[in-house]
Amino acid sequence: MKLVLYGISCSGKDTFINTFLTEHSCFKHIHGSKRLSEISNEKYGADFQKLPAETQNNIRKAFVSKLTNMNNIIVDGHYCFPSDNEFETVFSDEDKNLYDVFLYLRVKPEDAHTRISVSDKNKKFKNLCIEEISQWQDKEISELRDICFADHKEFIVLDEDFNLNLQFLNLYISSYPKMTAIETARHIVSQIKEQASNSKKIALFDCDRTITKEDTTIPFFELNNGHNKLLKEIFRGDVYTQYQFWRQQELYKNFSVYPEIKQFTYNNCVLDKLELLKNDGYSIFGLTAGIYNIWKQINGEEDFFTNVIGNNLQADSVGIITDFVKGYVVELLQNDGYEVFSTGDSMCDIYMLEKTGGLIWAPEKVRPIVQKYIDVHSETKIMQYKNNPYKYKGITEVAQCFIHLMNRLIIFL
């Protein structure tokens, strides 16, 4: 297995890797910047940083080529650097093709700012403010995320808690490739095919804040004395990789009190679309990264879906559902000739929606990070519900029939 760990300067990559090696001695640490400097001096007799950009890129390619036949390595790397009010990307196709798993060590921008301010090695970044450091990190995460998804590479964002990072990686590495997004998606697709009708039409519905107006996770945490602030911290920046959902599962795996589902209200506009698809011969599946047992109960009473598939790690049913998994489920179904519709509300649904030209719902307000995604991805295929009072700029609106409103009027009359 070839691992690479990315992160902005002073994010703690070396410290983390040294900690990682104490539990994974079979891995060898390849020091990216150190090795680049050695190649530079050996071949050009000059410091790497003083060489022209083209020569630096050639050295990076030579470095990557030397790792091709090596196994069980972990390499520290950089994706880009701030340069003249912009960013210079140093990530290459050779990097993309070499590694199996892309790890990203995310750090709080204010912490990185403090470390950079006292680092002689990184003195060229001392003029960066906290907001600029945040932009640097956000750019790296969002672009690596897109690259890895498109190339079927694993992308996992870690955080400052090295102990939890290692607990997760121990599980991940020991079960590799079972926990990978593509393998999880294959397992889910197998279930869908078994449970779907003879039709080659599949509809995938996100659940929380799409079918329900509420996030059912919130009362679940409150009932079990959980800390919602911690949950928000885990998913800060709308990052939805295996690590974040594993941490969520660790928080609630011992919770036993479930909310009364009668407290939840349903999104009639989305349910209208669901009914139309049912009438058109689609098999409907709830694909949730939320609390599986809650949605299993909801579906038992409401019969929205053919089945609910979700994060139920205690039963070791389908692995961890992430943004990548949702996207790959669509891709695999489409590759097998299925017509697929999807709808959702958040960045966790983006790749699923992108693959289908699906409909996004804005719950209570437009999500700024989704709007940013749309702004950056001008070629997006995602559309939105015309009847939603909250609209994203730059994407097509699709009208819906008012089935549930009509049913209420019929009952009233």
mmCIF file of C-alpha atoms in Angstrom, residues 8-289:
data_model
loop_
_atom_site.group_PDB
_atom_site.id
_atom_site.type_symbol
_atom_site.label_atom_id
_atom_site.label_comp_id
_atom_site.label_asym_id
_atom_site.label_seq_id
_atom_site.Cartn_x
_atom_site.Cartn_y
_atom_site.Cartn_z
ATOM 1 C CA ILE A 8 -0.332 22.905 4.337
ATOM 2 C CA SER A 9 2.966 23.956 5.856
ATOM 3 C CA CYS A 10 3.155 23.552 9.650
ATOM 4 C CA SER A 11 0.145 21.233 9.746
ATOM 5 C CA GLY A 12 2.203 18.622 11.617
ATOM 6 C CA LYS A 13 2.754 16.022 8.900
ATOM 7 C CA ASP A 14 6.182 14.856 10.139
ATOM 8 C CA THR A 15 4.961 14.580 13.719
ATOM 9 C CA PHE A 16 1.941 12.595 12.648
ATOM 10 C CA ILE A 17 3.948 10.230 10.448
ATOM 11 C CA ASN A 18 6.420 9.564 13.271
ATOM 12 C CA THR A 19 3.467 8.672 15.502
ATOM 13 C CA PHE A 20 1.976 6.499 12.755
ATOM 14 C CA LEU A 21 5.223 4.560 12.363
ATOM 15 C CA THR A 22 5.241 3.556 16.029
ATOM 16 C CA GLU A 23 2.222 1.347 15.284
ATOM 17 C CA HIS A 24 2.972 0.526 11.649
ATOM 18 C CA SER A 25 6.655 -0.324 11.593
ATOM 19 C CA CYS A 26 6.202 -2.226 8.317
ATOM 20 C CA PHE A 27 5.765 1.157 6.599
ATOM 21 C CA LYS A 28 8.693 3.307 5.552
ATOM 22 C CA HIS A 29 8.552 7.083 5.663
ATOM 23 C CA ILE A 30 9.781 8.743 2.481
ATOM 24 C CA HIS A 31 10.554 12.384 3.299
ATOM 25 C CA GLY A 32 9.243 14.288 0.290
ATOM 26 C CA SER A 33 10.935 17.671 0.743
ATOM 27 C CA LYS A 34 14.155 16.105 2.060
ATOM 28 C CA ARG A 35 14.423 13.746 -0.900
ATOM 29 C CA LEU A 36 13.690 16.538 -3.400
ATOM 30 C CA SER A 37 16.512 18.542 -1.869
ATOM 31 C CA GLU A 38 18.884 15.569 -2.137
ATOM 32 C CA ILE A 39 18.030 14.973 -5.809
ATOM 33 C CA SER A 40 18.443 18.684 -6.514
ATOM 34 C CA ASN A 41 21.917 18.811 -5.004
ATOM 35 C CA GLU A 42 22.996 15.517 -6.571
ATOM 36 C CA LYS A 43 21.858 16.399 -10.083
ATOM 37 C CA TYR A 44 22.125 20.192 -10.237
ATOM 38 C CA GLY A 45 24.391 21.132 -7.355
ATOM 39 C CA ALA A 46 21.850 23.676 -6.157
ATOM 40 C CA ASP A 47 19.156 24.108 -3.538
ATOM 41 C CA PHE A 48 15.743 22.888 -4.758
ATOM 42 C CA GLN A 49 13.994 26.148 -3.897
ATOM 43 C CA LYS A 50 16.426 28.155 -6.053
ATOM 44 C CA LEU A 51 15.859 26.128 -9.231
ATOM 45 C CA PRO A 52 13.481 27.214 -12.029
ATOM 46 C CA ALA A 53 9.901 25.928 -11.785
ATOM 47 C CA GLU A 54 10.301 23.618 -14.780
ATOM 48 C CA THR A 55 13.408 22.022 -13.267
ATOM 49 C CA GLN A 56 11.610 21.599 -9.939
ATOM 50 C CA ASN A 57 8.773 19.783 -11.699
ATOM 51 C CA ASN A 58 11.247 17.457 -13.418
ATOM 52 C CA ILE A 59 12.799 16.635 -10.052
ATOM 53 C CA ARG A 60 9.378 15.916 -8.579
ATOM 54 C CA LYS A 61 8.646 13.504 -11.445
ATOM 55 C CA ALA A 62 11.997 11.779 -10.938
ATOM 56 C CA PHE A 63 11.217 11.448 -7.231
ATOM 57 C CA VAL A 64 7.818 9.864 -7.891
ATOM 58 C CA SER A 65 9.231 7.433 -10.468
ATOM 59 C CA LYS A 66 11.674 6.061 -7.876
ATOM 60 C CA LEU A 67 8.730 5.068 -5.660
ATOM 61 C CA THR A 68 6.821 3.084 -8.285
ATOM 62 C CA ASN A 69 8.174 -0.322 -7.290
ATOM 63 C CA MET A 70 8.144 0.327 -3.549
ATOM 64 C CA ASN A 71 5.392 -0.908 -1.234
ATOM 65 C CA ASN A 72 4.185 -0.026 2.281
ATOM 66 C CA ILE A 73 5.406 3.537 2.143
ATOM 67 C CA ILE A 74 4.003 6.755 3.536
ATOM 68 C CA VAL A 75 5.117 9.969 1.857
ATOM 69 C CA ASP A 76 4.570 13.539 2.990
ATOM 70 C CA GLY A 77 3.692 15.931 0.213
ATOM 71 C CA HIS A 78 2.398 19.347 -0.820
ATOM 72 C CA TYR A 79 -0.441 20.035 -3.216
ATOM 73 C CA CYS A 80 0.104 23.759 -3.753
ATOM 74 C CA PHE A 81 1.758 26.866 -2.337
ATOM 75 C CA PRO A 82 0.637 30.501 -2.069
ATOM 76 C CA SER A 83 2.363 32.615 -4.718
ATOM 77 C CA ASP A 84 1.751 36.260 -5.656
ATOM 78 C CA ASN A 85 -1.832 36.390 -4.360
ATOM 79 C CA GLU A 86 -2.581 33.094 -6.131
ATOM 80 C CA PHE A 87 -1.648 29.445 -5.660
ATOM 81 C CA GLU A 88 1.010 27.462 -7.474
ATOM 82 C CA THR A 89 -0.074 23.830 -7.818
ATOM 83 C CA VAL A 90 2.803 21.338 -7.601
ATOM 84 C CA PHE A 91 0.626 18.218 -7.586
ATOM 85 C CA SER A 92 1.088 16.202 -10.772
ATOM 86 C CA ASP A 93 -0.474 13.339 -12.705
ATOM 87 C CA GLU A 94 2.458 11.228 -11.544
ATOM 88 C CA ASP A 95 1.419 11.853 -7.927
ATOM 89 C CA LYS A 96 -2.194 10.996 -8.721
ATOM 90 C CA ASN A 97 -1.277 7.731 -10.391
ATOM 91 C CA LEU A 98 1.269 6.568 -7.813
ATOM 92 C CA TYR A 99 -0.557 6.508 -4.481
ATOM 93 C CA ASP A 100 -3.376 4.236 -3.317
ATOM 94 C CA VAL A 101 -4.667 6.345 -0.431
ATOM 95 C CA PHE A 102 -4.519 10.124 -0.130
ATOM 96 C CA LEU A 103 -4.571 11.334 3.463
ATOM 97 C CA TYR A 104 -4.984 14.990 4.333
ATOM 98 C CA LEU A 105 -4.011 16.388 7.724
ATOM 99 C CA ARG A 106 -6.387 19.264 8.358
ATOM 100 C CA VAL A 107 -5.362 21.821 10.949
ATOM 101 C CA LYS A 108 -7.131 24.816 12.439
ATOM 102 C CA PRO A 109 -5.921 27.829 10.404
ATOM 103 C CA GLU A 110 -5.165 29.843 13.544
ATOM 104 C CA ASP A 111 -2.905 27.036 14.814
ATOM 105 C CA ALA A 112 -1.038 26.872 11.506
ATOM 106 C CA HIS A 113 -0.686 30.670 11.571
ATOM 107 C CA THR A 114 0.934 30.534 15.008
ATOM 108 C CA ARG A 115 3.367 27.784 13.983
ATOM 109 C CA ILE A 116 4.307 29.509 10.725
ATOM 110 C CA SER A 117 5.054 32.730 12.586
ATOM 111 C CA VAL A 118 7.891 31.030 14.514
ATOM 112 C CA SER A 119 9.154 28.718 11.769
ATOM 113 C CA ASP A 120 12.383 29.704 10.016
ATOM 114 C CA LYS A 121 11.773 27.003 7.413
ATOM 115 C CA ASN A 122 8.450 28.601 6.460
ATOM 116 C CA LYS A 123 9.338 32.262 6.884
ATOM 117 C CA LYS A 124 8.206 33.025 3.327
ATOM 118 C CA PHE A 125 4.612 32.371 4.514
ATOM 119 C CA LYS A 126 4.794 34.596 7.604
ATOM 120 C CA ASN A 127 2.845 37.392 5.920
ATOM 121 C CA LEU A 128 -0.172 35.170 5.364
ATOM 122 C CA CYS A 129 -3.162 36.042 7.530
ATOM 123 C CA ILE A 130 -5.440 33.404 9.068
ATOM 124 C CA GLU A 131 -8.029 33.838 6.307
ATOM 125 C CA GLU A 132 -5.403 33.284 3.599
ATOM 126 C CA ILE A 133 -4.176 30.146 5.369
ATOM 127 C CA SER A 134 -7.778 28.937 5.544
ATOM 128 C CA GLN A 135 -8.196 29.551 1.797
ATOM 129 C CA TRP A 136 -4.983 27.626 1.119
ATOM 130 C CA GLN A 137 -6.193 24.619 3.071
ATOM 131 C CA ASP A 138 -9.726 24.748 1.628
ATOM 132 C CA LYS A 139 -8.344 24.841 -1.905
ATOM 133 C CA GLU A 140 -6.169 21.799 -1.293
ATOM 134 C CA ILE A 141 -8.989 19.777 0.256
ATOM 135 C CA SER A 142 -11.609 20.640 -2.365
ATOM 136 C CA GLU A 143 -9.351 20.066 -5.364
ATOM 137 C CA LEU A 144 -7.794 16.853 -4.049
ATOM 138 C CA ARG A 145 -11.307 15.653 -3.274
ATOM 139 C CA ASP A 146 -12.431 16.147 -6.881
ATOM 140 C CA ILE A 147 -9.261 14.611 -8.308
ATOM 141 C CA CYS A 148 -9.414 11.532 -6.107
ATOM 142 C CA PHE A 149 -13.104 10.943 -6.739
ATOM 143 C CA ALA A 150 -12.679 11.153 -10.511
ATOM 144 C CA ASP A 151 -9.733 8.731 -10.444
ATOM 145 C CA HIS A 152 -11.226 6.253 -7.917
ATOM 146 C CA LYS A 153 -8.549 7.073 -5.355
ATOM 147 C CA GLU A 154 -9.195 7.052 -1.645
ATOM 148 C CA PHE A 155 -9.281 10.493 0.008
ATOM 149 C CA ILE A 156 -9.438 10.725 3.794
ATOM 150 C CA VAL A 157 -9.287 13.954 5.788
ATOM 151 C CA LEU A 158 -7.784 13.573 9.267
ATOM 152 C CA ASP A 159 -7.677 16.114 12.090
ATOM 153 C CA GLU A 160 -5.536 17.243 15.013
ATOM 154 C CA ASP A 161 -6.456 14.292 17.263
ATOM 155 C CA PHE A 162 -3.608 11.899 16.436
ATOM 156 C CA ASN A 163 -4.909 9.191 18.784
ATOM 157 C CA LEU A 164 -8.261 9.032 17.000
ATOM 158 C CA ASN A 165 -6.549 9.290 13.617
ATOM 159 C CA LEU A 166 -4.462 6.226 14.450
ATOM 160 C CA GLN A 167 -7.421 4.261 15.790
ATOM 161 C CA PHE A 168 -9.197 4.818 12.510
ATOM 162 C CA LEU A 169 -6.152 4.067 10.343
ATOM 163 C CA ASN A 170 -5.471 0.853 12.259
ATOM 164 C CA LEU A 171 -8.985 -0.306 11.375
ATOM 165 C CA TYR A 172 -8.763 0.994 7.819
ATOM 166 C CA ILE A 173 -5.397 -0.565 6.980
ATOM 167 C CA SER A 174 -6.212 -3.913 8.597
ATOM 168 C CA SER A 175 -9.387 -4.217 6.508
ATOM 169 C CA TYR A 176 -8.058 -2.686 3.285
ATOM 170 C CA PRO A 177 -9.534 -2.679 0.649
ATOM 171 C CA LYS A 178 -12.864 -3.616 2.259
ATOM 172 C CA MET A 179 -13.421 -0.128 3.687
ATOM 173 C CA THR A 180 -12.595 1.735 0.487
ATOM 174 C CA ALA A 181 -15.350 3.819 -1.057
ATOM 175 C CA ILE A 182 -15.485 1.819 -4.274
ATOM 176 C CA GLU A 183 -15.762 -1.536 -2.461
ATOM 177 C CA THR A 184 -18.501 -0.180 -0.192
ATOM 178 C CA ALA A 185 -20.335 1.107 -3.259
ATOM 179 C CA ARG A 186 -20.073 -2.302 -4.951
ATOM 180 C CA HIS A 187 -21.618 -3.929 -1.891
ATOM 181 C CA ILE A 188 -24.483 -1.425 -1.873
ATOM 182 C CA VAL A 189 -25.121 -1.835 -5.603
ATOM 183 C CA SER A 190 -25.324 -5.593 -5.118
ATOM 184 C CA GLN A 191 -28.039 -5.031 -2.483
ATOM 185 C CA ILE A 192 -29.916 -2.594 -4.698
ATOM 186 C CA LYS A 193 -29.950 -5.005 -7.625
ATOM 187 C CA GLU A 194 -31.271 -7.816 -5.442
ATOM 188 C CA GLN A 195 -34.041 -5.678 -3.950
ATOM 189 C CA ALA A 196 -35.072 -3.597 -6.955
ATOM 190 C CA SER A 197 -37.969 -4.526 -9.204
ATOM 191 C CA ASN A 198 -37.347 -5.804 -12.706
ATOM 192 C CA SER A 199 -37.209 -2.216 -13.889
ATOM 193 C CA LYS A 200 -33.819 -0.730 -14.774
ATOM 194 C CA LYS A 201 -34.848 2.531 -13.103
ATOM 195 C CA ILE A 202 -33.395 3.405 -9.694
ATOM 196 C CA ALA A 203 -34.002 6.540 -7.609
ATOM 197 C CA LEU A 204 -31.650 7.396 -4.728
ATOM 198 C CA PHE A 205 -32.935 9.766 -2.054
ATOM 199 C CA ASP A 206 -30.858 11.341 0.678
ATOM 200 C CA CYS A 207 -32.808 11.348 3.933
ATOM 201 C CA ASP A 208 -31.976 13.994 6.569
ATOM 202 C CA ARG A 209 -32.940 17.521 5.485
ATOM 203 C CA THR A 210 -34.169 16.101 2.179
ATOM 204 C CA ILE A 211 -37.040 13.733 3.038
ATOM 205 C CA THR A 212 -37.409 15.272 6.503
ATOM 206 C CA LYS A 213 -37.164 18.977 7.094
ATOM 207 C CA GLU A 214 -35.120 18.235 10.206
ATOM 208 C CA ASP A 215 -31.783 16.543 10.754
ATOM 209 C CA THR A 216 -32.845 13.483 12.752
ATOM 210 C CA THR A 217 -29.313 13.230 14.170
ATOM 211 C CA ILE A 218 -29.783 16.289 16.405
ATOM 212 C CA PRO A 219 -32.551 14.977 18.717
ATOM 213 C CA PHE A 220 -30.831 11.585 18.764
ATOM 214 C CA PHE A 221 -27.730 13.197 20.257
ATOM 215 C CA GLU A 222 -29.724 15.331 22.649
ATOM 216 C CA LEU A 223 -31.668 12.368 23.999
ATOM 217 C CA ASN A 224 -28.422 10.531 24.732
ATOM 218 C CA ASN A 225 -26.665 13.548 26.282
ATOM 219 C CA GLY A 226 -24.433 13.913 23.246
ATOM 220 C CA HIS A 227 -22.612 17.102 22.368
ATOM 221 C CA ASN A 228 -23.804 18.581 19.083
ATOM 222 C CA LYS A 229 -20.918 21.053 19.112
ATOM 223 C CA LEU A 230 -18.536 18.136 18.840
ATOM 224 C CA LEU A 231 -20.524 16.751 15.916
ATOM 225 C CA LYS A 232 -20.279 20.103 14.133
ATOM 226 C CA GLU A 233 -16.565 20.175 14.792
ATOM 227 C CA ILE A 234 -16.089 16.720 13.275
ATOM 228 C CA PHE A 235 -17.789 17.767 10.033
ATOM 229 C CA ARG A 236 -16.505 21.335 9.954
ATOM 230 C CA GLY A 237 -15.998 22.639 6.465
ATOM 231 C CA ASP A 238 -18.554 20.097 5.178
ATOM 232 C CA VAL A 239 -15.973 17.318 4.952
ATOM 233 C CA TYR A 240 -17.546 13.857 4.651
ATOM 234 C CA THR A 241 -14.801 11.227 4.362
ATOM 235 C CA GLN A 242 -14.626 7.826 6.070
ATOM 236 C CA TYR A 243 -12.828 9.289 9.077
ATOM 237 C CA GLN A 244 -15.556 11.830 9.881
ATOM 238 C CA PHE A 245 -18.316 9.215 9.764
ATOM 239 C CA TRP A 246 -16.236 6.765 11.780
ATOM 240 C CA ARG A 247 -15.839 9.434 14.457
ATOM 241 C CA GLN A 248 -19.570 10.052 14.372
ATOM 242 C CA GLN A 249 -20.214 6.348 14.807
ATOM 243 C CA GLU A 250 -17.818 6.239 17.749
ATOM 244 C CA LEU A 251 -19.888 8.969 19.388
ATOM 245 C CA TYR A 252 -23.234 7.235 19.066
ATOM 246 C CA LYS A 253 -22.410 3.528 18.998
ATOM 247 C CA ASN A 254 -23.469 3.150 22.647
ATOM 248 C CA PHE A 255 -26.525 5.407 22.410
ATOM 249 C CA SER A 256 -29.750 3.522 23.066
ATOM 250 C CA VAL A 257 -32.540 6.128 23.144
ATOM 251 C CA TYR A 258 -34.098 6.968 19.787
ATOM 252 C CA PRO A 259 -36.367 9.946 19.086
ATOM 253 C CA GLU A 260 -40.076 9.595 18.410
ATOM 254 C CA ILE A 261 -40.409 9.799 14.668
ATOM 255 C CA LYS A 262 -43.770 11.572 14.925
ATOM 256 C CA GLN A 263 -41.845 14.753 15.803
ATOM 257 C CA PHE A 264 -40.371 14.926 12.314
ATOM 258 C CA THR A 265 -42.033 16.735 9.419
ATOM 259 C CA TYR A 266 -41.697 15.755 5.791
ATOM 260 C CA ASN A 267 -40.675 17.755 2.778
ATOM 261 C CA ASN A 268 -43.722 17.514 0.529
ATOM 262 C CA CYS A 269 -41.988 18.909 -2.514
ATOM 263 C CA VAL A 270 -39.419 16.106 -2.416
ATOM 264 C CA LEU A 271 -42.117 13.532 -1.640
ATOM 265 C CA ASP A 272 -44.014 14.717 -4.710
ATOM 266 C CA LYS A 273 -40.996 13.808 -6.803
ATOM 267 C CA LEU A 274 -40.720 10.467 -5.040
ATOM 268 C CA GLU A 275 -44.363 9.614 -5.857
ATOM 269 C CA LEU A 276 -43.930 10.622 -9.480
ATOM 270 C CA LEU A 277 -40.914 8.343 -9.795
ATOM 271 C CA LYS A 278 -42.759 5.441 -8.175
ATOM 272 C CA ASN A 279 -45.581 5.905 -10.658
ATOM 273 C CA ASP A 280 -43.005 5.891 -13.442
ATOM 274 C CA GLY A 281 -41.666 2.499 -12.422
ATOM 275 C CA TYR A 282 -38.610 3.505 -10.384
ATOM 276 C CA SER A 283 -37.416 1.465 -7.422
ATOM 277 C CA ILE A 284 -36.817 3.985 -4.637
ATOM 278 C CA PHE A 285 -33.935 3.662 -2.173
ATOM 279 C CA GLY A 286 -33.031 5.835 0.796
ATOM 280 C CA LEU A 287 -29.254 6.249 0.823
ATOM 281 C CA THR A 288 -28.331 7.940 4.078
ATOM 282 C CA ALA A 289 -25.146 8.776 5.906
#
